[in-house]
Short mmCIF file of C-alpha atoms and ligand atoms in Angstrom, two decimals:
data_model
loop_
_atom_site.label_atom_id
_atom_site.label_comp_id
_atom_site.label_asym_id
_atom_site.label_seq_id
_atom_site.Cartn_x
_atom_site.Cartn_y
_atom_site.Cartn_z
CA MET A 23 7.95 -90.67 -112.02
CA ALA A 24 10.47 -93.42 -112.33
CA ASP A 25 12.82 -92.03 -115.11
CA LYS A 26 15.97 -93.80 -113.89
CA LYS A 27 16.83 -97.34 -112.68
CA ALA A 28 19.18 -98.85 -110.06
CA ARG A 29 20.93 -102.18 -110.64
CA LEU A 30 21.61 -104.38 -107.84
CA THR A 31 23.69 -107.59 -108.07
CA VAL A 32 23.86 -109.82 -104.98
CA ASP A 33 26.23 -112.77 -104.38
CA GLY A 34 24.41 -116.05 -105.05
CA LEU A 35 21.58 -114.30 -107.06
CA GLU A 36 21.91 -114.73 -110.78
CA GLU A 37 19.56 -112.05 -111.86
CA VAL A 38 20.43 -108.39 -111.67
CA ILE A 39 17.62 -106.75 -109.66
CA GLU A 40 16.35 -103.54 -111.42
CA LEU A 41 14.94 -100.90 -108.95
CA PRO A 42 13.04 -97.75 -110.09
CA VAL A 43 14.67 -94.48 -109.00
CA TYR A 44 12.25 -91.51 -108.34
CA THR A 45 13.23 -87.89 -108.50
CA GLY A 46 11.27 -85.37 -106.34
CA THR A 47 10.72 -81.68 -106.93
CA THR A 48 14.12 -81.14 -105.35
CA GLY A 49 16.63 -83.06 -103.02
CA PRO A 50 18.17 -86.58 -103.45
CA ASP A 51 16.75 -89.23 -105.85
CA VAL A 52 15.05 -92.18 -104.19
CA VAL A 53 15.44 -95.83 -104.99
CA ASP A 54 12.31 -97.83 -104.52
CA VAL A 55 13.46 -101.16 -102.80
CA ARG A 56 9.85 -102.40 -102.39
CA ALA A 57 10.51 -105.32 -105.04
CA LEU A 58 13.52 -106.66 -102.92
CA THR A 59 11.07 -108.51 -100.52
CA SER A 60 9.95 -110.68 -103.35
CA LYS A 61 13.52 -111.74 -104.09
CA GLY A 62 13.94 -112.76 -100.44
CA LEU A 63 15.96 -109.58 -99.35
CA PHE A 64 15.37 -106.78 -97.04
CA THR A 65 17.33 -103.44 -96.82
CA TYR A 66 19.13 -102.73 -93.57
CA ASP A 67 19.17 -99.19 -92.18
CA PRO A 68 19.23 -98.68 -88.49
CA GLY A 69 18.40 -95.24 -87.61
CA PHE A 70 16.75 -94.66 -90.99
CA VAL A 71 19.83 -92.77 -92.16
CA SER A 72 19.30 -93.60 -95.84
CA THR A 73 15.69 -94.42 -95.96
CA ALA A 74 12.78 -92.24 -97.21
CA ALA A 75 9.84 -93.72 -95.53
CA CYS A 76 7.14 -91.79 -97.40
CA GLU A 77 6.38 -89.39 -100.08
CA SER A 78 5.62 -85.79 -98.63
CA SER A 79 5.05 -82.29 -99.93
CA ILE A 80 5.06 -80.28 -96.67
CA THR A 81 8.55 -79.57 -95.69
CA TYR A 82 11.90 -79.85 -97.40
CA ILE A 83 15.43 -79.77 -95.69
CA ASP A 84 18.80 -79.53 -97.12
CA GLY A 85 21.04 -80.36 -94.39
CA THR A 86 24.26 -79.66 -96.24
CA LYS A 87 23.37 -76.20 -97.43
CA GLY A 88 21.31 -75.40 -94.07
CA VAL A 89 18.00 -75.00 -95.92
CA LEU A 90 14.60 -75.41 -94.50
CA LEU A 91 11.48 -74.69 -96.57
CA HIS A 92 7.81 -75.11 -95.62
CA GLY A 93 5.61 -75.20 -98.80
CA GLY A 94 8.67 -74.00 -100.51
CA TYR A 95 9.08 -70.89 -98.44
CA PRO A 96 12.32 -70.53 -96.55
CA ILE A 97 12.03 -70.61 -92.75
CA GLU A 98 14.00 -67.30 -92.48
CA GLN A 99 11.28 -65.44 -94.52
CA LEU A 100 8.26 -67.04 -92.69
CA ALA A 101 9.98 -65.98 -89.38
CA GLU A 102 10.41 -62.44 -90.55
CA ASN A 103 7.10 -61.83 -92.47
CA SER A 104 4.57 -64.32 -91.07
CA ASP A 105 3.48 -65.72 -87.74
CA TYR A 106 2.57 -69.11 -86.18
CA LEU A 107 -0.83 -69.56 -87.06
CA GLU A 108 -0.21 -68.46 -90.74
CA VAL A 109 2.39 -71.10 -90.84
CA CYS A 110 -0.13 -73.69 -89.37
CA PHE A 111 -2.34 -72.88 -92.29
CA LEU A 112 0.56 -73.27 -94.78
CA LEU A 113 1.41 -76.70 -93.28
CA LEU A 114 -2.10 -77.90 -93.42
CA ASN A 115 -3.13 -76.53 -96.61
CA GLY A 116 0.20 -76.20 -98.73
CA GLU A 117 -0.52 -72.61 -99.53
CA LEU A 118 -0.38 -69.34 -97.56
CA PRO A 119 -3.80 -68.12 -96.69
CA THR A 120 -5.51 -64.95 -98.22
CA PRO A 121 -6.36 -62.43 -95.65
CA GLU A 122 -9.96 -63.62 -95.59
CA GLN A 123 -8.78 -67.24 -95.22
CA LYS A 124 -6.41 -66.13 -92.44
CA GLU A 125 -9.16 -64.41 -90.50
CA VAL A 126 -11.36 -67.50 -90.69
CA PHE A 127 -8.63 -69.77 -89.62
CA VAL A 128 -7.67 -67.74 -86.60
CA LYS A 129 -11.28 -67.42 -85.58
CA THR A 130 -11.80 -71.18 -85.88
CA VAL A 131 -8.66 -71.82 -83.80
CA LYS A 132 -10.00 -69.29 -81.11
CA ASN A 133 -13.35 -71.05 -80.97
CA HIS A 134 -11.58 -74.31 -80.02
CA THR A 135 -9.21 -73.06 -77.24
CA MET A 136 -11.15 -74.32 -74.22
CA VAL A 137 -10.81 -77.89 -73.07
CA HIS A 138 -13.86 -80.02 -71.84
CA GLU A 139 -14.32 -79.02 -68.25
CA GLN A 140 -14.26 -82.75 -67.15
CA MET A 141 -10.69 -82.59 -68.23
CA THR A 142 -9.48 -80.49 -65.33
CA HIS A 143 -10.29 -83.31 -62.93
CA PHE A 144 -7.97 -85.44 -64.91
CA PHE A 145 -5.08 -83.40 -63.65
CA ASN A 146 -5.82 -84.24 -59.94
CA GLY A 147 -4.61 -87.71 -60.47
CA PHE A 148 -1.08 -86.52 -60.85
CA ARG A 149 1.54 -85.59 -58.14
CA ARG A 150 2.19 -81.92 -58.13
CA ASP A 151 5.85 -82.67 -58.85
CA ALA A 152 5.20 -84.77 -62.03
CA HIS A 153 7.19 -83.96 -65.02
CA PRO A 154 4.69 -81.77 -67.12
CA MET A 155 5.68 -83.90 -70.17
CA ALA A 156 4.21 -87.04 -68.22
CA ILE A 157 0.99 -85.03 -67.71
CA MET A 158 0.92 -83.65 -71.28
CA VAL A 159 1.29 -87.26 -72.99
CA ALA A 160 -1.41 -88.53 -70.83
CA VAL A 161 -3.81 -85.52 -71.17
CA VAL A 162 -3.34 -85.44 -74.91
CA GLY A 163 -4.15 -89.11 -75.22
CA ALA A 164 -7.07 -88.73 -73.02
CA LEU A 165 -8.47 -86.19 -75.52
CA SER A 166 -9.61 -89.10 -77.66
CA ALA A 167 -12.03 -90.00 -74.79
CA PHE A 168 -13.58 -86.33 -74.93
CA TYR A 169 -14.10 -85.59 -78.61
CA HIS A 170 -15.61 -88.81 -80.03
CA ASP A 171 -17.40 -86.67 -82.77
CA SER A 172 -14.41 -86.16 -85.07
CA LEU A 173 -12.57 -89.51 -84.87
CA ASP A 174 -13.44 -90.92 -88.38
CA ILE A 175 -9.99 -90.66 -89.88
CA ASP A 176 -11.25 -91.34 -93.36
CA ASP A 177 -13.45 -88.30 -93.23
CA ALA A 178 -11.67 -85.08 -94.48
CA HIS A 179 -13.78 -82.79 -92.28
CA HIS A 180 -13.17 -84.86 -89.19
CA ARG A 181 -9.29 -84.75 -89.88
CA GLU A 182 -9.84 -80.83 -90.14
CA VAL A 183 -11.84 -80.61 -86.91
CA CYS A 184 -9.02 -82.58 -85.00
CA ALA A 185 -6.40 -80.35 -86.47
CA PHE A 186 -8.22 -77.27 -85.13
CA ARG A 187 -8.89 -78.84 -81.71
CA LEU A 188 -5.25 -79.66 -81.39
CA ILE A 189 -3.85 -76.46 -82.56
CA ALA A 190 -6.29 -74.71 -80.30
CA LYS A 191 -6.16 -76.71 -77.14
CA MET A 192 -2.36 -77.39 -76.89
CA PRO A 193 -1.50 -74.13 -75.33
CA THR A 194 -4.36 -74.54 -72.94
CA ILE A 195 -3.10 -77.95 -71.89
CA ALA A 196 0.50 -76.92 -71.68
CA ALA A 197 -0.40 -73.95 -69.35
CA MET A 198 -2.67 -76.21 -67.24
CA CYS A 199 0.29 -78.51 -66.69
CA TYR A 200 2.33 -75.63 -65.47
CA LYS A 201 -0.41 -74.26 -63.23
CA TYR A 202 -1.04 -77.62 -61.72
CA SER A 203 2.58 -77.95 -60.88
CA ILE A 204 2.68 -74.58 -59.00
CA GLY A 205 -0.72 -75.07 -57.26
CA GLN A 206 -2.33 -72.13 -58.95
CA PRO A 207 -5.83 -72.19 -60.63
CA PHE A 208 -6.04 -72.86 -64.15
CA GLN A 209 -6.51 -69.67 -66.46
CA TYR A 210 -9.12 -69.99 -69.04
CA PRO A 211 -8.23 -68.82 -72.58
CA ARG A 212 -8.82 -65.44 -73.67
CA ASN A 213 -10.00 -65.19 -77.21
CA GLU A 214 -9.38 -61.46 -77.69
CA LEU A 215 -5.62 -62.23 -77.40
CA ASP A 216 -3.32 -63.55 -80.06
CA TYR A 217 -2.12 -67.08 -80.01
CA ALA A 218 1.20 -66.38 -78.28
CA ASP A 219 -0.19 -63.61 -75.96
CA ASN A 220 -2.89 -66.00 -74.71
CA PHE A 221 -0.42 -68.72 -74.00
CA LEU A 222 1.61 -66.27 -71.89
CA GLN A 223 -1.55 -65.05 -70.16
CA MET A 224 -2.50 -68.56 -69.27
CA MET A 225 0.99 -69.34 -68.05
CA PHE A 226 1.60 -66.29 -65.98
CA GLY A 227 -1.82 -64.67 -65.17
CA ASN A 228 -3.92 -65.39 -62.25
CA PRO A 229 -7.41 -64.55 -61.16
CA CYS A 230 -6.25 -61.83 -58.86
CA GLN A 231 -4.41 -59.74 -61.40
CA ASP A 232 -4.52 -59.43 -65.27
CA TYR A 233 -1.41 -60.22 -67.04
CA VAL A 234 -0.08 -57.75 -69.53
CA THR A 235 2.21 -59.17 -72.03
CA ASN A 236 5.52 -57.42 -73.22
CA PRO A 237 5.27 -57.45 -76.99
CA VAL A 238 8.81 -58.34 -77.39
CA LEU A 239 8.33 -61.57 -75.40
CA ALA A 240 4.94 -62.33 -77.14
CA LYS A 241 6.63 -61.95 -80.47
CA ALA A 242 9.69 -64.18 -79.39
CA MET A 243 7.13 -66.76 -78.14
CA ASP A 244 5.41 -66.66 -81.47
CA ARG A 245 8.70 -67.11 -83.19
CA ILE A 246 9.57 -70.26 -80.99
CA PHE A 247 6.29 -71.71 -81.94
CA LEU A 248 6.87 -70.88 -85.66
CA LEU A 249 10.59 -72.11 -85.66
CA HIS A 250 9.48 -75.52 -84.25
CA ALA A 251 6.36 -75.96 -86.33
CA ASP A 252 7.59 -78.83 -88.47
CA HIS A 253 10.72 -80.50 -89.57
CA GLU A 254 9.76 -83.20 -91.98
CA GLN A 255 10.27 -86.96 -91.01
CA ASN A 256 12.07 -86.37 -87.65
CA ALA A 257 11.77 -89.05 -84.84
CA SER A 258 8.41 -87.86 -83.46
CA THR A 259 6.81 -86.95 -86.67
CA SER A 260 7.73 -90.61 -87.99
CA THR A 261 6.33 -91.88 -84.81
CA VAL A 262 3.02 -90.13 -85.37
CA ARG A 263 2.83 -91.30 -89.01
CA LEU A 264 3.70 -94.97 -87.86
CA ALA A 265 1.03 -94.86 -85.07
CA GLY A 266 -1.39 -93.28 -87.62
CA SER A 267 -0.66 -95.94 -90.12
CA SER A 268 -2.51 -98.48 -87.90
CA GLY A 269 -5.61 -96.40 -87.96
CA ALA A 270 -5.30 -95.21 -84.45
CA ASN A 271 -7.14 -92.06 -83.52
CA PRO A 272 -5.31 -88.66 -83.93
CA PHE A 273 -5.17 -87.71 -80.34
CA ALA A 274 -3.44 -91.07 -79.53
CA CYS A 275 -1.05 -90.59 -82.48
CA ILE A 276 -0.04 -87.01 -81.12
CA ALA A 277 0.47 -88.44 -77.68
CA SER A 278 3.00 -90.98 -79.37
CA GLY A 279 4.63 -88.16 -80.90
CA ILE A 280 4.97 -86.20 -77.59
CA ALA A 281 6.58 -89.43 -75.99
CA ALA A 282 9.04 -89.67 -78.76
CA LEU A 283 9.69 -85.94 -78.64
CA TRP A 284 10.61 -86.31 -74.85
CA GLY A 285 14.01 -87.70 -75.10
CA PRO A 286 17.10 -85.67 -74.82
CA ALA A 287 18.31 -86.63 -78.39
CA HIS A 288 15.14 -84.90 -79.67
CA GLY A 289 12.88 -82.25 -78.22
CA GLY A 290 14.23 -83.00 -74.61
CA ALA A 291 17.44 -81.25 -75.74
CA ASN A 292 16.41 -77.65 -75.01
CA GLU A 293 15.55 -78.74 -71.30
CA ALA A 294 19.03 -80.72 -71.27
CA VAL A 295 20.89 -77.57 -72.57
CA LEU A 296 19.80 -75.70 -69.47
CA THR A 297 20.64 -78.53 -67.12
CA MET A 298 23.98 -78.70 -68.71
CA LEU A 299 24.67 -75.16 -68.47
CA GLN A 300 23.70 -75.30 -64.78
CA GLU A 301 25.89 -78.18 -64.37
CA ILE A 302 28.93 -76.48 -65.98
CA GLY A 303 28.25 -73.68 -63.54
CA ASP A 304 31.21 -71.47 -64.29
CA GLU A 305 33.24 -70.49 -67.29
CA SER A 306 36.39 -71.94 -65.71
CA ASN A 307 34.69 -75.51 -66.01
CA ILE A 308 33.94 -75.32 -69.75
CA ASP A 309 37.30 -76.83 -70.76
CA GLU A 310 36.67 -79.82 -68.71
CA PHE A 311 33.03 -80.25 -70.33
CA ILE A 312 34.48 -79.91 -73.72
CA LYS A 313 37.26 -82.46 -73.01
CA ARG A 314 34.50 -84.88 -71.95
CA ALA A 315 32.32 -84.21 -75.09
CA LYS A 316 35.41 -85.17 -77.14
CA ASP A 317 36.35 -88.17 -75.22
CA PRO A 318 35.20 -91.36 -76.99
CA GLU A 319 35.07 -93.19 -73.88
CA ASP A 320 32.70 -90.71 -72.29
CA SER A 321 28.98 -90.83 -73.34
CA PHE A 322 28.57 -87.07 -72.41
CA ARG A 323 27.61 -84.85 -75.37
CA LEU A 324 27.28 -81.11 -75.63
CA MET A 325 23.55 -80.67 -75.44
CA GLY A 326 22.26 -78.33 -78.25
CA PHE A 327 25.01 -79.18 -80.56
CA GLY A 328 24.80 -81.43 -83.71
CA HIS A 329 21.79 -82.64 -85.83
CA ARG A 330 21.17 -85.68 -87.78
CA VAL A 331 20.22 -83.85 -90.86
CA TYR A 332 22.07 -80.47 -90.66
CA ARG A 333 25.75 -80.71 -91.35
CA ASN A 334 25.85 -76.77 -91.38
CA PHE A 335 24.39 -74.09 -89.21
CA ASP A 336 20.68 -74.89 -88.69
CA PRO A 337 18.75 -72.14 -90.30
CA ARG A 338 16.33 -72.07 -87.25
CA ALA A 339 19.17 -71.45 -84.95
CA LYS A 340 20.33 -68.38 -86.75
CA VAL A 341 16.83 -66.73 -86.43
CA MET A 342 16.55 -68.19 -82.66
CA LYS A 343 19.82 -66.42 -81.83
CA GLN A 344 18.82 -63.15 -83.21
CA THR A 345 15.52 -63.47 -81.24
CA CYS A 346 17.69 -64.46 -78.15
CA ASP A 347 19.53 -61.36 -78.48
CA GLU A 348 16.48 -59.19 -78.82
CA VAL A 349 14.83 -60.75 -75.81
CA LEU A 350 17.89 -60.49 -73.55
CA ALA A 351 18.45 -56.82 -74.53
CA GLU A 352 14.68 -56.12 -73.78
CA LEU A 353 14.96 -57.72 -70.28
CA GLY A 354 18.43 -56.17 -69.81
CA ILE A 355 19.86 -59.59 -68.61
CA GLU A 356 22.89 -59.73 -71.06
CA ASN A 357 25.15 -60.56 -67.96
CA ASP A 358 23.32 -63.64 -66.84
CA PRO A 359 26.04 -66.08 -65.76
CA LEU A 360 24.35 -68.90 -67.47
CA LEU A 361 24.19 -66.91 -70.71
CA LYS A 362 27.80 -66.18 -70.39
CA ILE A 363 28.70 -69.96 -70.11
CA ALA A 364 26.39 -70.54 -73.26
CA LYS A 365 28.10 -67.88 -75.32
CA ARG A 366 31.55 -69.02 -74.28
CA LEU A 367 30.53 -72.55 -75.10
CA GLU A 368 29.22 -71.69 -78.46
CA GLN A 369 32.47 -69.78 -79.41
CA ILE A 370 34.74 -72.65 -78.26
CA ALA A 371 32.76 -75.17 -80.03
CA LEU A 372 32.66 -73.23 -83.28
CA GLU A 373 36.48 -72.89 -83.25
CA ASP A 374 37.36 -76.39 -81.96
CA ASP A 375 38.56 -78.90 -84.62
CA TYR A 376 36.53 -81.76 -83.08
CA PHE A 377 33.23 -79.86 -83.70
CA ILE A 378 34.29 -78.34 -87.10
CA GLN A 379 35.39 -81.83 -88.57
CA ARG A 380 32.19 -83.32 -87.46
CA LYS A 381 30.11 -80.36 -88.62
CA LEU A 382 28.48 -80.02 -85.11
CA TYR A 383 26.82 -76.71 -84.97
CA PRO A 384 24.53 -75.17 -82.21
CA ASN A 385 21.03 -76.37 -83.05
CA VAL A 386 17.82 -74.71 -82.43
CA ASP A 387 17.45 -75.91 -78.86
CA PHE A 388 20.55 -74.36 -77.90
CA TYR A 389 19.11 -70.93 -78.11
CA SER A 390 15.48 -71.63 -77.47
CA GLY A 391 16.26 -72.80 -74.03
CA ILE A 392 18.00 -69.45 -73.16
CA ILE A 393 15.02 -67.49 -74.43
CA LEU A 394 12.56 -69.40 -72.58
CA LYS A 395 14.44 -69.19 -69.46
CA ALA A 396 14.62 -65.24 -69.98
CA ILE A 397 10.90 -65.28 -70.54
CA GLY A 398 10.57 -66.92 -67.05
CA ILE A 399 9.44 -70.48 -68.31
CA PRO A 400 10.69 -73.20 -65.98
CA THR A 401 13.12 -75.65 -67.48
CA ASN A 402 10.95 -78.55 -67.28
CA MET A 403 8.21 -76.86 -69.51
CA PHE A 404 10.68 -76.26 -72.39
CA THR A 405 9.90 -79.65 -74.02
CA VAL A 406 6.18 -79.11 -73.55
CA ILE A 407 6.39 -75.95 -75.63
CA PHE A 408 8.28 -77.71 -78.29
CA ALA A 409 5.36 -80.26 -78.24
CA LEU A 410 2.86 -77.53 -78.36
CA SER A 411 4.71 -76.05 -81.39
CA ARG A 412 5.38 -79.21 -83.26
CA THR A 413 1.72 -80.44 -82.89
CA ILE A 414 0.77 -78.70 -86.17
CA GLY A 415 3.65 -80.71 -88.03
CA TRP A 416 2.54 -83.76 -86.42
CA ILE A 417 -1.12 -83.27 -87.52
CA SER A 418 -0.26 -82.19 -90.97
CA HIS A 419 1.93 -85.15 -91.54
CA TRP A 420 -0.84 -87.48 -90.05
CA SER A 421 -3.45 -85.82 -92.30
CA GLU A 422 -1.31 -86.09 -95.41
CA PHE A 423 -0.81 -89.74 -94.64
CA HIS A 424 -4.48 -90.26 -94.41
CA SER A 425 -5.33 -88.19 -97.64
CA SER A 426 -3.80 -90.77 -100.07
CA PRO A 427 -3.62 -94.49 -100.37
CA ASN A 428 -1.56 -95.90 -97.57
CA LYS A 429 -0.27 -98.90 -95.78
CA ILE A 430 0.37 -99.87 -92.23
CA GLY A 431 4.08 -99.21 -91.29
CA ARG A 432 5.73 -102.57 -90.72
CA PRO A 433 9.72 -102.55 -90.75
CA ARG A 434 11.46 -105.92 -90.84
CA GLN A 435 14.83 -106.93 -89.26
CA LEU A 436 18.19 -108.66 -89.40
CA TYR A 437 17.52 -111.52 -87.07
CA THR A 438 20.60 -112.53 -85.06
CA GLY A 439 18.94 -114.59 -82.21
CA PRO A 440 18.97 -118.41 -81.77
CA THR A 441 17.65 -120.64 -84.53
CA LYS A 442 14.87 -123.07 -83.99
CA ARG A 443 15.42 -125.25 -80.95
CA ASP A 444 13.36 -127.66 -78.89
CA TYR A 445 11.94 -126.73 -75.36
CA GLU A 446 13.96 -128.19 -72.62
CA LYS A 447 13.36 -127.36 -68.75
CA LYS A 448 16.42 -125.39 -67.28
N1 LIG B 517 28.64 -83.53 -78.60
C1 LIG B 517 29.92 -84.14 -78.76
N2 LIG B 517 29.99 -84.85 -79.86
C2 LIG B 517 28.90 -85.10 -80.70
C3 LIG B 517 27.78 -84.47 -80.50
C4 LIG B 517 27.56 -83.61 -79.33
N3 LIG B 517 26.42 -82.99 -79.17
N4 LIG B 517 26.83 -84.82 -81.38
C5 LIG B 517 27.54 -85.69 -82.06
N5 LIG B 517 28.71 -85.84 -81.74
C6 LIG B 517 29.80 -86.69 -82.25
C7 LIG B 517 29.62 -88.31 -82.13
O1 LIG B 517 30.17 -88.64 -81.13
C8 LIG B 517 30.22 -88.76 -83.40
O2 LIG B 517 31.66 -88.68 -83.22
P1 LIG B 517 32.54 -90.00 -83.86
O3 LIG B 517 32.42 -89.79 -85.34
O4 LIG B 517 33.90 -89.62 -83.41
O5 LIG B 517 31.90 -91.19 -83.35
C9 LIG B 517 29.80 -87.82 -84.49
O6 LIG B 517 29.72 -86.58 -83.71
C10 LIG B 517 28.65 -88.03 -85.30
O7 LIG B 517 27.66 -88.19 -84.19
P2 LIG B 517 26.27 -89.09 -84.44
O8 LIG B 517 25.92 -89.59 -83.03
O9 LIG B 517 26.63 -90.32 -85.35
O10 LIG B 517 25.22 -88.20 -85.12
P3 LIG B 517 23.69 -88.56 -85.11
O11 LIG B 517 23.29 -87.97 -86.36
O12 LIG B 517 23.31 -89.85 -84.87
O13 LIG B 517 23.20 -87.60 -83.90
C11 LIG B 517 22.22 -85.98 -82.46
C12 LIG B 517 22.55 -86.41 -84.02
C13 LIG B 517 21.40 -86.94 -81.86
C14 LIG B 517 21.26 -84.90 -82.57
C15 LIG B 517 23.51 -85.67 -81.71
O14 LIG B 517 24.20 -84.73 -82.44
C16 LIG B 517 23.32 -85.40 -80.19
O15 LIG B 517 23.04 -86.29 -79.40
N6 LIG B 517 23.27 -83.99 -79.94
C17 LIG B 517 23.02 -83.57 -78.65
C18 LIG B 517 21.56 -83.57 -78.30
C19 LIG B 517 20.80 -82.56 -78.96
O16 LIG B 517 21.17 -81.35 -78.98
N7 LIG B 517 19.63 -82.88 -79.74
C20 LIG B 517 18.84 -81.88 -80.43
C21 LIG B 517 18.73 -82.29 -81.83
S1 LIG B 517 17.80 -80.97 -82.67
C22 LIG B 517 16.17 -81.26 -82.37
O17 LIG B 517 15.60 -82.35 -82.14
C23 LIG B 517 15.11 -80.44 -82.59
#
C-alpha cells in the first residue's frame, strides 16, 4: 500500500526520517507518522485538522468539491432513490441490499423496536423539564444494563444484534423523551408502519386518538434521518471509536457519541439555529447579527453556517433545502416570520464578502431545524433526532473498528506545564 515516501528532517537530528505514504481509493494521501515516536518525536495537530485517525471504507467526503459518498454512492442519489433503512444496511454492510435482504433487514429492525418495560421506570427519575438530550444520553447508556446477551464485542453476531437493537430502539427512546417532557403516556411502536411513520406516531399519537401521518412529512422525516446517517470521522463518531477502542460496551460508546453530538458546534447546531432565529426576532435586526458574526472581538457565530470539512455547499444542505420547500408548501406556511428571517439571512450570508472569503455556506442544520419546526417537533428535540439518525453511522464505525486488528486510542501532548519540582507547603 505504501508506494510513496515522505522524508522529514528535524533540526538536531542527523538522520532523515523516511515515512511511508499511503494512497486510498480516493482522497488525499496519508503520511504514516507512527515511526516518529521511536525517534522521540510526536506530531502536533490540535483539532485533528490534518490527522487521519483510522482507515475506513464506509463514507467519503470531498469538502472542497462538496461531495459525500456512502459506499461510493452520492448522497443526492441515495436521498432521491433510497430510504433510511436501506442506507443503514449500506453503511453496515458496504453494499445496497437486494429486495430479499432489505425485507429481512426491515423485519429484523421492526422486531426490536420495543424497549424493556423496566426502562419506562428509568424516565421517572428525571425532572419533566430536563433537556431530552440529558435523558437520551442516560437512557442509551443504560441499555447496557438491559441487554447483557449481546455485549461480546469480539463476536460478529453480537455486534450485529447490537446494531439492530440500536437502530430499532432509538426512535422509541427519542419519542419517550418527548412524551415524558409533556406528561403524556408513552406510545408503543407500531410495526405495521414504516420507520419514519412509526416515529411520528410515537411522537404525536396518543391512546385516545390514532395518529395519521401526512406522507409528505413522513418522507421529509425519513430524509432527515437519511441525510444525517453518517459523516465519516466527525467529533461524535471519533468519540464513539475512541470509547470503543478501550473495549467499552456498544451502548456506552453510543452514549458517548450522543454526549459529543450535543454541543452547538456539532449536532446542537440545529437547535441553536432556531434559538438564534428567535433571538433575531425581526428582519430589521439581521444586519446587527451579521455585524456581530463578523466582529473578531465578538464570539457570536451565525449558527447553521460553516463546516470544518465543507468549504463549499454541503451536498446534504442542498437536498435539505429542497425538502424544506416541499414541507413548507405542503403545510402552507411559507410566510412564517422565522422562515422569512432564515431566508434573508441565507441570502445575505451567501452574498457577503466575509462569508464568501471564508467559504462559509449554510450547512445541513440550517435547513433541518426549519423543517423540524414545521413538522411540529419542539426545538429541544432537534439534536435528539440528529442522534437517532446518526446512531447507524456510530454503530457502523464502531463495528468496523472491531472487525479488524485495532489498538486503544491514546493521543499524546505537547507538555507546557511546570517541570519537576519538590513539594513545599504553601
Ligand atoms: N459565523 C461567523 N464566522 C464564522 C462561522 C460562523 N458560523 N464559522 C466560522 N467562522 C469564521 C471564523 O471566525 C474564522 O474566521 P477568521 O479566519 O477570521 O478567524 C473562519 O470562519 C474559520 O473558522 P474556524 O472556526 O477556523 O472553522 P472550524 O472548521 O474550526 O469550525 C464550525 C467549523 C465549528 C462548524 C464553525 O463553522 C461554526 O462554529 N459554525 C456554527 C455552528 C454550526 O453550524 N455547526 C454545525 C456544523 S455541521 C454539523 O455538525 C452537522
